[in-house]
Coordinates of C-alpha atoms in Angstrom, one line a residue:
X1118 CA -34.4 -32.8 1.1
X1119 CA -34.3 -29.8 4.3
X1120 CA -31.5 -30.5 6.5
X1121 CA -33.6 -30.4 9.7
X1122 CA -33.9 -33.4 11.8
X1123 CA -36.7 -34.3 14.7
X1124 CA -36.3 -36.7 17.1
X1125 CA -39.2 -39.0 18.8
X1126 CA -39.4 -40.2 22.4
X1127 CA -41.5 -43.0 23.0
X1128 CA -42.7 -43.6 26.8
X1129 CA -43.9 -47.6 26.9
X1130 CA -44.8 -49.7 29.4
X1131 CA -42.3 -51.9 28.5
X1132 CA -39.6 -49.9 26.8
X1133 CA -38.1 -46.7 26.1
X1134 CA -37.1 -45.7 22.7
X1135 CA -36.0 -43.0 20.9
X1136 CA -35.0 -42.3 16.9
X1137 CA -33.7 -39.8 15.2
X1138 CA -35.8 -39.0 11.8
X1139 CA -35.6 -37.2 8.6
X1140 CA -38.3 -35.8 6.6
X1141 CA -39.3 -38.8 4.7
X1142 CA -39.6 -40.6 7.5
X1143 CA -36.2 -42.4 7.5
X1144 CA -34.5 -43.2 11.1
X1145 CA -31.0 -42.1 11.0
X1146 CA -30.6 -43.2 14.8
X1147 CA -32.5 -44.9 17.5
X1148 CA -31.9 -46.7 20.8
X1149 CA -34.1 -48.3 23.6
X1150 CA -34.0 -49.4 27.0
X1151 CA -36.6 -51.9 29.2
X1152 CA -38.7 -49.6 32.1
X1153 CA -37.5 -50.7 35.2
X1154 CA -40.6 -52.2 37.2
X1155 CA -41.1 -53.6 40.4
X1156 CA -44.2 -56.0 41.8
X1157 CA -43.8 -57.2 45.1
X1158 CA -47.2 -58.0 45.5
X1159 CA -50.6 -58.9 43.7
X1160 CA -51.7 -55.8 42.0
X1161 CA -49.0 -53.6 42.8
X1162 CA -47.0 -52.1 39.8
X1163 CA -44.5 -49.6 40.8
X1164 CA -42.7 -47.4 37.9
X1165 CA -40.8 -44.7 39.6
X1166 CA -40.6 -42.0 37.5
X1167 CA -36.7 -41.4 38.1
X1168 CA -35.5 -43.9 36.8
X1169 CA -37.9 -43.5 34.0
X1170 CA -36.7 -40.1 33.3
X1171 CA -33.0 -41.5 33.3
X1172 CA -33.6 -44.2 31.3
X1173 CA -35.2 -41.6 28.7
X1174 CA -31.9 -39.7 29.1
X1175 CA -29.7 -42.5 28.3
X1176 CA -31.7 -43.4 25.3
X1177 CA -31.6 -39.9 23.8
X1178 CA -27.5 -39.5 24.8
X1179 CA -27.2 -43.0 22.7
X1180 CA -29.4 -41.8 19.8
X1181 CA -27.3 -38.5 19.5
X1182 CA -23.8 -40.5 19.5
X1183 CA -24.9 -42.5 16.9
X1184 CA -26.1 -40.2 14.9
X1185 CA -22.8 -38.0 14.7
X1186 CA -22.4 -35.1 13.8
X1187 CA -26.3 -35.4 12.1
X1188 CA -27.4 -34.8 15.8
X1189 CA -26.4 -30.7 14.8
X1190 CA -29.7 -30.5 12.8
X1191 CA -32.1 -32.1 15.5
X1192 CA -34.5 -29.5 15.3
X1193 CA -37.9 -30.3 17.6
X1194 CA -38.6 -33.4 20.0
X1195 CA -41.5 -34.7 20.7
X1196 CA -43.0 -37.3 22.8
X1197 CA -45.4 -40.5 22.5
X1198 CA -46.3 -43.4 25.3
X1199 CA -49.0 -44.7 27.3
X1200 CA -52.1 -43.0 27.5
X1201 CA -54.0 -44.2 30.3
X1202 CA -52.1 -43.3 34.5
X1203 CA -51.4 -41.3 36.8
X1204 CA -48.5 -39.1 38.5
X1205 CA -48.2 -36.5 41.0
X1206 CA -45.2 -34.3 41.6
X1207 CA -44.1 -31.4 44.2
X1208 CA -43.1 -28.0 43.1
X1209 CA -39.7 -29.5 42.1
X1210 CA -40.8 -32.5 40.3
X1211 CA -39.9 -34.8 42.6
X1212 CA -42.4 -38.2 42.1
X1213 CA -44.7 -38.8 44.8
X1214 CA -46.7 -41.4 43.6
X1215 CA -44.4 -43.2 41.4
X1216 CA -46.1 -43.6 37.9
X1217 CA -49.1 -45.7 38.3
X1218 CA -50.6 -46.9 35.0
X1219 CA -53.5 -49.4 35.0
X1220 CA -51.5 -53.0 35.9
X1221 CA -50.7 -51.0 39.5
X1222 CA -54.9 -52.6 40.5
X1223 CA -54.9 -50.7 43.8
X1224 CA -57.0 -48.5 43.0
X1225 CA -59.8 -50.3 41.8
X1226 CA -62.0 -50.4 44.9
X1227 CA -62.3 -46.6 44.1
X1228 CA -62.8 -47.1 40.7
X1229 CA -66.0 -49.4 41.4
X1230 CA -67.6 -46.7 43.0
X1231 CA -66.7 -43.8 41.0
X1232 CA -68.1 -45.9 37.9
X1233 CA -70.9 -46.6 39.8
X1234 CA -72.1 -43.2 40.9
X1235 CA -71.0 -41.8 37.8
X1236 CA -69.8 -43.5 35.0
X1237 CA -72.9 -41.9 32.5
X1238 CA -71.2 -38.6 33.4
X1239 CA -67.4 -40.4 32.6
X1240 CA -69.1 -41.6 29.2
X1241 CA -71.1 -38.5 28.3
X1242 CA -68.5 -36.2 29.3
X1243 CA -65.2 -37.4 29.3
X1244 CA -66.0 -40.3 26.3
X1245 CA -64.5 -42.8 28.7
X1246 CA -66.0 -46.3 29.7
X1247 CA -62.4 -46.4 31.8
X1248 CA -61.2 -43.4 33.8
X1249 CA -57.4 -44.0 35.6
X1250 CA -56.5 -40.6 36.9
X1251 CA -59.5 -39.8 38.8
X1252 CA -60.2 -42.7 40.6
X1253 CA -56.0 -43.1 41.5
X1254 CA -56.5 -39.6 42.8
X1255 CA -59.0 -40.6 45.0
X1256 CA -57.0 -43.7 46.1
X1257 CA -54.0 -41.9 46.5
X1258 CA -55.0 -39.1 48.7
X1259 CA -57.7 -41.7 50.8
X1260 CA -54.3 -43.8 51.2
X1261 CA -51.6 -41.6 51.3
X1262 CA -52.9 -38.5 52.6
X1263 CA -49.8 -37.0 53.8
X1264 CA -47.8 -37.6 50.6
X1265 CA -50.8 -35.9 48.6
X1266 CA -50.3 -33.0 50.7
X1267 CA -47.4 -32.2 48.8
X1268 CA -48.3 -32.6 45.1
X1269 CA -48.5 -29.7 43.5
X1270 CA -49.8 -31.2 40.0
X1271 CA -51.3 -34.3 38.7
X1272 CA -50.0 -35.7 35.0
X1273 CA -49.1 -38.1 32.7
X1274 CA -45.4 -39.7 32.1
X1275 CA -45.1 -37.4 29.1
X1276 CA -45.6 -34.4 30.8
X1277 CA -43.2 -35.2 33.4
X1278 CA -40.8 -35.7 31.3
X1279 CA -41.3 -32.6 29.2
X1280 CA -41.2 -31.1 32.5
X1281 CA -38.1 -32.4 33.8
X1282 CA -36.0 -32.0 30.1
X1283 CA -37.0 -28.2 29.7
X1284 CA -37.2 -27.5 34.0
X1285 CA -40.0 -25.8 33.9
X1286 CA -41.6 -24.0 36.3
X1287 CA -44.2 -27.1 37.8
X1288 CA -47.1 -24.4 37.1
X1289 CA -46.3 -24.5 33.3
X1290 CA -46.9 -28.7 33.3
X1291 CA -49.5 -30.0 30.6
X1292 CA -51.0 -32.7 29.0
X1293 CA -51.7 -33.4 25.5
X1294 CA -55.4 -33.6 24.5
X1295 CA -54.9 -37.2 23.1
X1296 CA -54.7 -37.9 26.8
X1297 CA -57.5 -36.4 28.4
X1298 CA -60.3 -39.2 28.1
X1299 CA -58.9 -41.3 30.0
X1300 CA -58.4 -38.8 33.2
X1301 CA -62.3 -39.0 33.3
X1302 CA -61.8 -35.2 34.4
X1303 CA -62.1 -34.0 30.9
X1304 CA -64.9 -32.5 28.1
X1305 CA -63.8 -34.6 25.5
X1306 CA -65.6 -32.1 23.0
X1307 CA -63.9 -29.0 24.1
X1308 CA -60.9 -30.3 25.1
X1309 CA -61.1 -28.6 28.4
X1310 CA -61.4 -30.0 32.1
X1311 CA -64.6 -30.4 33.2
X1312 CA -66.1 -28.2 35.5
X1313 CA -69.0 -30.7 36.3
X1314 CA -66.8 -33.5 36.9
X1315 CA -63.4 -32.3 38.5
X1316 CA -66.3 -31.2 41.2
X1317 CA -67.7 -34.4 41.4
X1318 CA -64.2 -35.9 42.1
X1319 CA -63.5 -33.0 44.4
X1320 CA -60.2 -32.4 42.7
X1321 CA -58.9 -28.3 42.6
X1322 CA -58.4 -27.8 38.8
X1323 CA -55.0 -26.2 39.5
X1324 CA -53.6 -29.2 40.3
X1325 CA -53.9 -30.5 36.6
X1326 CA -52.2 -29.6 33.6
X1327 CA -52.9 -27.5 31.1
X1328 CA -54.4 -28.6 27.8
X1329 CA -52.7 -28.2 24.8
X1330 CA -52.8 -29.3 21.1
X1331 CA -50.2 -32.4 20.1
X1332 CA -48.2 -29.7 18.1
X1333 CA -47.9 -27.2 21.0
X1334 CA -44.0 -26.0 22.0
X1335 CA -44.4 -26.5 25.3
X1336 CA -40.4 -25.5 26.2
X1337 CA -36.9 -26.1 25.1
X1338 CA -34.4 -28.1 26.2
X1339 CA -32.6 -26.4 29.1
X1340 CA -29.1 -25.5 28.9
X1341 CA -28.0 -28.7 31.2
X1342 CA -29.7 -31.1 29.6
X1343 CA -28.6 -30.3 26.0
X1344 CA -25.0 -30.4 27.4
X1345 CA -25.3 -33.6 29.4
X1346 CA -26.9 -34.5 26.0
X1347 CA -24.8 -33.5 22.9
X1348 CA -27.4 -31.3 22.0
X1349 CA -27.8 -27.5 21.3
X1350 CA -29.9 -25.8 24.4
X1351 CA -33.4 -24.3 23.2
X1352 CA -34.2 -27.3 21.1
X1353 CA -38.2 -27.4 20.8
X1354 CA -40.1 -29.8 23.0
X1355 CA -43.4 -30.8 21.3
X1356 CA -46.4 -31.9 23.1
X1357 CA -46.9 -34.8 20.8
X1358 CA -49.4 -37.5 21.1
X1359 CA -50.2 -40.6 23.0
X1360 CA -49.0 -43.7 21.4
X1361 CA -52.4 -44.8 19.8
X1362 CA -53.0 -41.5 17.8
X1363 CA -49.5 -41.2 17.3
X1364 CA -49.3 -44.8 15.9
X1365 CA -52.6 -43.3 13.9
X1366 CA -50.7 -40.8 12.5
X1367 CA -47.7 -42.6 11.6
X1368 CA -49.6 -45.2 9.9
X1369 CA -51.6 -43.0 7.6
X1370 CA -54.7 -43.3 9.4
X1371 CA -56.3 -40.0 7.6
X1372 CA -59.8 -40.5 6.4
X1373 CA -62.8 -40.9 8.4
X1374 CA -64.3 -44.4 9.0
X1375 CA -60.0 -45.6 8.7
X1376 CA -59.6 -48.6 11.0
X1377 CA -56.5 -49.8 12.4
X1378 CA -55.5 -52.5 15.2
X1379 CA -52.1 -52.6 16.7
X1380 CA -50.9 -56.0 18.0
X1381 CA -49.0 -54.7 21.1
X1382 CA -48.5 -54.7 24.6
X1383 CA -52.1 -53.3 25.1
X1384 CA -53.5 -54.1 21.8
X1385 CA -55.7 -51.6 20.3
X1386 CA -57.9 -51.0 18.1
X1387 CA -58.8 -47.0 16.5
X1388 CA -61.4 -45.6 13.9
X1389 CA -61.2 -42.5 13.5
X1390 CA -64.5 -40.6 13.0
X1391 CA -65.9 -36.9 12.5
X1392 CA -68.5 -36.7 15.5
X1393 CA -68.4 -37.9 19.9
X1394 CA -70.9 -40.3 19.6
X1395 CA -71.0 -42.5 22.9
X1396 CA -72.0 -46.5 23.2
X1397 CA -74.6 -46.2 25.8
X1398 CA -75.4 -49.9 24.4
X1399 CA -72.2 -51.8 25.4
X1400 CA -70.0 -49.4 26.2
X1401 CA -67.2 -51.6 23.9
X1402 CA -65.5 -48.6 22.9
X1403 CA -64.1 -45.0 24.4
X1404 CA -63.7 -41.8 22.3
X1405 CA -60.3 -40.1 22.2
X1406 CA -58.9 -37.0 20.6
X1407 CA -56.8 -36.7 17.4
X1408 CA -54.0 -34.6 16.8
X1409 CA -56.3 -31.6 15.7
X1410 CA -59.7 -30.1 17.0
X1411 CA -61.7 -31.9 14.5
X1412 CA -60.5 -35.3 14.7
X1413 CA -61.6 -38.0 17.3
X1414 CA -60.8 -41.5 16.9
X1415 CA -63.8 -44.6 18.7
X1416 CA -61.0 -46.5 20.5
X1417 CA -60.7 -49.8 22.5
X1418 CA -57.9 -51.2 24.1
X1419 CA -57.4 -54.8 25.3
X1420 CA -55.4 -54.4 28.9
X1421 CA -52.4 -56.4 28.9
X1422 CA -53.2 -58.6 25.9
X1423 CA -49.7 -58.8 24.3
X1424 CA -48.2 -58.7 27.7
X1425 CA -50.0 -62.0 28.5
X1426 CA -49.2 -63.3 25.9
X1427 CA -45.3 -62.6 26.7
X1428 CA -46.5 -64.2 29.9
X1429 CA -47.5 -67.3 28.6
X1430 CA -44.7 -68.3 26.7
X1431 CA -42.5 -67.4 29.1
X1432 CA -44.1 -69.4 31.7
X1433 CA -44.9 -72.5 29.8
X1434 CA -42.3 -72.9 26.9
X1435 CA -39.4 -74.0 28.6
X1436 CA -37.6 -75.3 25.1
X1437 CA -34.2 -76.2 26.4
X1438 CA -32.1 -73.2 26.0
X1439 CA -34.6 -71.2 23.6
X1440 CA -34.7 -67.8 23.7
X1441 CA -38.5 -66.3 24.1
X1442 CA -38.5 -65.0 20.2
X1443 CA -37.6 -68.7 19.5
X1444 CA -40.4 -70.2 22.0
X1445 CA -42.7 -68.1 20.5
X1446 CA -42.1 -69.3 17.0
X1447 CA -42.3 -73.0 18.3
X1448 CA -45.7 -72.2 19.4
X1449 CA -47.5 -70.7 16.4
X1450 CA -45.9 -73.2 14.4
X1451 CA -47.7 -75.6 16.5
X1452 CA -50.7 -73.7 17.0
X1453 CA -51.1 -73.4 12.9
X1454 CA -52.1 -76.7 12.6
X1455 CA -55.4 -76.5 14.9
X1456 CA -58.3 -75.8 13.7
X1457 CA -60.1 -72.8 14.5
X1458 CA -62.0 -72.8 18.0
X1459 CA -59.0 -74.7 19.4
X1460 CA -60.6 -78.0 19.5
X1461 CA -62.9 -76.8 22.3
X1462 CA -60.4 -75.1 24.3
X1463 CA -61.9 -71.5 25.2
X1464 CA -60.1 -68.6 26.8
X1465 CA -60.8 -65.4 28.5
X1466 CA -57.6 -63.6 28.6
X1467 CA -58.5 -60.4 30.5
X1468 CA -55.7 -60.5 33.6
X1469 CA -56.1 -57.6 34.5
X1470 CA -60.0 -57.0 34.1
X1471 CA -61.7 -55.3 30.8
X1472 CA -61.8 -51.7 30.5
X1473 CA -64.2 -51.6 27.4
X1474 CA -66.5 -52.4 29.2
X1475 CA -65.3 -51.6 33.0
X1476 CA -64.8 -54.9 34.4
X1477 CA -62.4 -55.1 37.1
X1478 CA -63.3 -58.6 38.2
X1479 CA -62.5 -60.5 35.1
X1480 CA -59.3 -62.2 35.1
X1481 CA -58.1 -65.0 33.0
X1482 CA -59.8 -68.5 32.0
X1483 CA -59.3 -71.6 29.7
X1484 CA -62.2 -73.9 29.7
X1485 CA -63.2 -76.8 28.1
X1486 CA -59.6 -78.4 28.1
X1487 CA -59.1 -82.0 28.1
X1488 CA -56.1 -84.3 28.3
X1489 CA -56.1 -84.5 24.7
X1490 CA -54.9 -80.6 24.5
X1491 CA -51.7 -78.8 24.6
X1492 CA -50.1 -76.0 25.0
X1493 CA -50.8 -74.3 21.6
X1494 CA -54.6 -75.5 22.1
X1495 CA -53.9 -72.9 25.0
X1496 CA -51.6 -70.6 23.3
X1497 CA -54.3 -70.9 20.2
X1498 CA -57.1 -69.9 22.3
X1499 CA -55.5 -66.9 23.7
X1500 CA -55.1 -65.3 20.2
X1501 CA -58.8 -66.4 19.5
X1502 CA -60.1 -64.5 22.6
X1503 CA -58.2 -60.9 21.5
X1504 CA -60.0 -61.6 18.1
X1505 CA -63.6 -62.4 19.6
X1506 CA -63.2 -59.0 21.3
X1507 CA -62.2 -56.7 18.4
X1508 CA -64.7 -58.1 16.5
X1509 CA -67.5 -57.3 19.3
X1510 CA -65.6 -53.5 18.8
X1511 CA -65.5 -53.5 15.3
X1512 CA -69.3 -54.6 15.3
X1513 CA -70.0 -51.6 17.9
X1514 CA -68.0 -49.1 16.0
X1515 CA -70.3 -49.5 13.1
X1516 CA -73.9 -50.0 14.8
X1517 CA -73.0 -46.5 16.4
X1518 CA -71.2 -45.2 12.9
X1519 CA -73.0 -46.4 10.2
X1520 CA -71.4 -44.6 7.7
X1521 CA -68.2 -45.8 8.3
X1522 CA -68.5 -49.5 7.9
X1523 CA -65.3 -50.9 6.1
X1524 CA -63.8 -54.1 4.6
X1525 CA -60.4 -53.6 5.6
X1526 CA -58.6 -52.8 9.0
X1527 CA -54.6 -51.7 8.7
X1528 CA -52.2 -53.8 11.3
X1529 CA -49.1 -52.6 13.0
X1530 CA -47.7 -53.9 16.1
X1531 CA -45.5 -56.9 17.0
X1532 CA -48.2 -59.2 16.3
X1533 CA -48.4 -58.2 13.0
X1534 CA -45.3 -60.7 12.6
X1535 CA -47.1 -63.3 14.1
X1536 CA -47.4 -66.4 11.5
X1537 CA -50.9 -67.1 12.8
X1538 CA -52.6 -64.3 14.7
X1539 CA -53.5 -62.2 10.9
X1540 CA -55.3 -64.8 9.5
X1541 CA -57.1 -65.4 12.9
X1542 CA -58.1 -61.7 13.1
X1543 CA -59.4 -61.8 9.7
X1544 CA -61.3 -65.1 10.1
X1545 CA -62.7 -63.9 13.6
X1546 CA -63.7 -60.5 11.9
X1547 CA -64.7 -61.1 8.3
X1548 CA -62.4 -57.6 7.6
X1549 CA -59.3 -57.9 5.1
X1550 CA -56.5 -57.2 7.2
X1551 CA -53.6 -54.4 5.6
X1552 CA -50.2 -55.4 7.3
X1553 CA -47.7 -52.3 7.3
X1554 CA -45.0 -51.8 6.2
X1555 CA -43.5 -49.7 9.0
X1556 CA -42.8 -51.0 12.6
X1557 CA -42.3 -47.7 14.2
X1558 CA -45.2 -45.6 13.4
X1559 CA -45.7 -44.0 17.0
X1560 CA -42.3 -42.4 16.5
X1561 CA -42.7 -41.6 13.4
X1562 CA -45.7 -40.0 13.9
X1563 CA -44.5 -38.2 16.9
X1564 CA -42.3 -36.7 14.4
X1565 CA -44.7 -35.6 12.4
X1566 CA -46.2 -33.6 14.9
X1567 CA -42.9 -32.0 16.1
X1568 CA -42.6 -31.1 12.3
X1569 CA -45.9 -29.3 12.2
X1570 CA -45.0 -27.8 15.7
X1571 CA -42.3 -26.0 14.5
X1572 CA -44.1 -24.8 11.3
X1573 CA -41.9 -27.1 8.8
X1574 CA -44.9 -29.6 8.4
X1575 CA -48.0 -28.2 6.3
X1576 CA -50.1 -31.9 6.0
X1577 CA -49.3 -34.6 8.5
X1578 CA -51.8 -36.7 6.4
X1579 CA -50.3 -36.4 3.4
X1580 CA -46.7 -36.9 4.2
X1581 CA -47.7 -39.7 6.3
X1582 CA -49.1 -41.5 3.5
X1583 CA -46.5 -41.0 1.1
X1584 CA -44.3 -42.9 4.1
X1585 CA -45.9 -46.2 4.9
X1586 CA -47.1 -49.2 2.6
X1587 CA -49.2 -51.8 2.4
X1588 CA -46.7 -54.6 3.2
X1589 CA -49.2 -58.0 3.1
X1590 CA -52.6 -58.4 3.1
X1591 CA -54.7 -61.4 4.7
X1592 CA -58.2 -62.0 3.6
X1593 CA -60.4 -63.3 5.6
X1594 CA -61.5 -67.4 5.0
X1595 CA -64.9 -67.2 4.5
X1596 CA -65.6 -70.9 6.0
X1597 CA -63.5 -70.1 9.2
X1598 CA -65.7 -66.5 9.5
X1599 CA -68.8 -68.4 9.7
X1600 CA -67.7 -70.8 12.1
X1601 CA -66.5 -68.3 14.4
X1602 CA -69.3 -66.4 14.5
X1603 CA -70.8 -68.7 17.3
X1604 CA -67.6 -68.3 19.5
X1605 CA -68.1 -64.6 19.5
X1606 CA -71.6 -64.6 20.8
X1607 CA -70.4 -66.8 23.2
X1608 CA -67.3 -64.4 24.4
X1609 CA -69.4 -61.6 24.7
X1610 CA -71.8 -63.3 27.0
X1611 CA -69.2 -65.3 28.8
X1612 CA -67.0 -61.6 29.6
X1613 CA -70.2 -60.2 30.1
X1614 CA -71.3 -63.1 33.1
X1615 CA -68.4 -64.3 34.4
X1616 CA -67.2 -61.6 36.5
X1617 CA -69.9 -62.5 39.2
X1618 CA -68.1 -66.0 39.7
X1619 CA -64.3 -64.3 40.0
X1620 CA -65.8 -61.9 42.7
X1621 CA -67.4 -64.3 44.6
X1622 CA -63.6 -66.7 44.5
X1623 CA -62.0 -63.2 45.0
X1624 CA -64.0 -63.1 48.5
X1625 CA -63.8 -66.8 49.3
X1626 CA -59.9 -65.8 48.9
X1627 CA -59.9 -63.3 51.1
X1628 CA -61.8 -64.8 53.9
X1629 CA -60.0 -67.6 53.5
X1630 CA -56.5 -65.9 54.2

């Protein structure tokens, strides 16, 4: 085994973490820390991107005191986190928008008519059904027209805090290709901005990033970081990927037609393919960039559908002293013994709107309760309505890629402990489901790339694979499949219809007030 280390930084919506790998993949040190966030009213979701940044420093100051004198042979690090926002800085990096990913709704108004005047071009061009940066541009400099006066570039959390760790010069900021799709400024193809549509949004192309590729140096760690730190100055800072394709990478995910669905905070679902193909049909799923020039990946990702699900039992189990781990648990044990469809209880659990397809107005819905029901009919029904939409993806993905129709679909993510929600994804989507063995394949994966950035790692792919295992694997009840092929008809149409009746209560709210 070499003696050189790489360490991961992984920018959530919910955490920061940080480990400290070898090359086999094993963490020799890791820490983590909650974002700070603030919501003082509906819609409003303010991350400011200091404390982000100092959060990030703490976590990388604890890794490197736990690891010892093992920190010495930290080599490259590279970075991984949400994929989809929005963040504009002056020429010393000082935040002027706060970061603003997709649970900050302000914006939407702008979105609505940006998707409307040219969401073919978003698709076509970009690959995006859901474009964040372009449309928070707008909102922002509409809104706040003398703070825009003073940004100097536009990014993502990751470039920021490349940016900040190696002080760069705010000219030399970029963004990692993985990222692009989602700007909606991009050609998703070519990996450049797009002429065509960064004049459509009237945005001056020097106040974006550059592009680079995931294994890219894009600096070193400057001299007073790495001695606030513990670390040696001129360490390598990696581009690195977003947290789906890192997650991709991490988990193996290495032949075309490979299908993977990670059970988190914004659950997601990636298949990664040869060939941009759009779904002009029902515009279910986005396509993304891999790690490489050749490699996209059809992706959809449910908004907020693990953080609801935090939400719920946190609002609703209120089991004495229980911790939320323990509520949980309660729950599924409960909801275990239901049969499928809930016994008629139906959910729509879209808080925050769909993005695959755009659908600001849909928020969430249980229907057909009774007082015979309780809260895991609820709870139940919430881990039924995730399922109904993957399988509507997974169905898309292969109409539009025949040739990649498989049986099995590899799982990572907190969910992927759940008791219950497995089998339900199965049953919901006739696939064999392929739990994994690893729980940290965004940073591991993140390594990866800040191995091959430095030249150490030949084939991702193949070390990858030689790194994660099959851990269980759930087949899908036959009975139960056929049964819920009725309820996912009926999800589809429901999502598809019901955002007319939440505008229409939307305006009667805002009349009314």
């Amino acid at each position: 085994m070499n003696n050189l280390l790489f360490m991961a930084v992984d920018l959530g919506t919910s955490f920061i973490k940080t480990g400290i790998y070898n090359d086999a993949g094993v963490c020799l040190a890791g820490s983590s820390e909650p974002v700070v966030d603030s919501r003082p009213l509906p819609g409003v979701f303010l991350q400011n991107g200091t404390d982000i940044y100092h959060a990030v420093l703490r976590c990388i100051k604890e890794s490197v005191r736990k690891a010892g004198d093992d920190s010495g042979r930290i080599s490259a690090i590279a970075f991984t986190g949400q994929m989809a926002g929005f963040m504009g800085v002056d020429k010393e990096w000082n935040d002027i928008t706060t970061w603003s990913c997709s649970l900050d709704t302000r914006y939407t108004k702008y979105a609505q008519r940006q998707m409307k005047a040219f969401g073919d071009k978003f698709l076509n061009i970009s690959g995006t059904n859901a474009p964040l940066m372009c449309s928070k541009y707008e909102w922002f400099k509409a809104e706040y027209p003398e703070k825009a006066k003073c940004i100097r570039k536009y990014l993502l959390i990751s470039g920021y805090i490349i940016g900040k760790l190696g002080e760069l010069p705010v000219g030399d900021a970029v963004i990692d290709s993985s990222y692009i799709a989602w700007t909606g400024l991009a050609d998703i193809r070519n990996r450049e901005w797009s002429e065509e549509l960064c004049s459509l949004i009237r945005i001056d192309r020097d106040l974006l990033p550059d592009i680079v590729q995931a294994d890219t140096v894009c600096g070193t760690l400057s001299k007073k970081n790495a001695c606030l730190l513990g670390l040696e100055s001129g360490i390598p800072l990696i581009a690195g990927a977003g947290d789906k394709v890192a997650g991709c990478i991490g988990s193996g995910i290495d032949r075309n037609g490979d299908m993977i669905f990670e059970a988190a905070s914004y659950g997601g679902f990636s298949c990664k393919v040869e060939k941009v193909r759009a779904d002009e049909e029902k515009h279910c799923f986005d396509i993304i960039s891999g790690a490489d020039k050749d490699t996209f990946f059809a992706h959809k990702y449910i908004p907020g559908s693990g953080i609801t699900l935090e939400w719920f039992t946190e609002q609703f189990m209120k089991e004495g002293r229980a911790d939320r781990k323990t509520s949980r648990k309660i729950l599924e044990e409960k909801a275990a013994e239901i049969m499928p469809g809930s016994e008629g209880v139906f959910a729509v659990g879209l808080l925050g709107g769909s993005a695959m397809p755009f659908n600001d107005s849909l928020r969430g819905l249980f229907m057909g309760y009774t007082w015979s029901h309780r809260k895991e009919h609820f709870y139940r029904s919430l881990l039924e309505c995730y399922a109904y939409d993957l399988a509507v993806t997974v169905n898309q993905v292969e109409k539009v890629y025949p040739e990649y129709c498989m049986n099995s679909v590899k799982l990572i993510g907190g969910g992927a402990d759940s008791a219950i929600w497995p089998q339900i994804l199965a049953d919901v989507t006739g696939k064999r489901f392929e739990i994994l063995d690893r729980t940290d394949t965004a940073l591991w994966g993140a390594c990866l790339l800040a191995g091959k950035g430095i030249g150490y790692f030949k084939d991702i792919g193949e070390r990858a694979g030689k790194t994660v295992s099959i851990r269980t694997v759930v087949e899908p009840q036959q009975d139960n499949h056929e049964n819920y092929k009725k309820f996912i008809e009926f999800y589809e149409k429901l999502t598809a219809e019901a955002g007319v009746y939440f505008r229409q209560l939307q305006c009667i709210m805002k009349h009314g007030q």
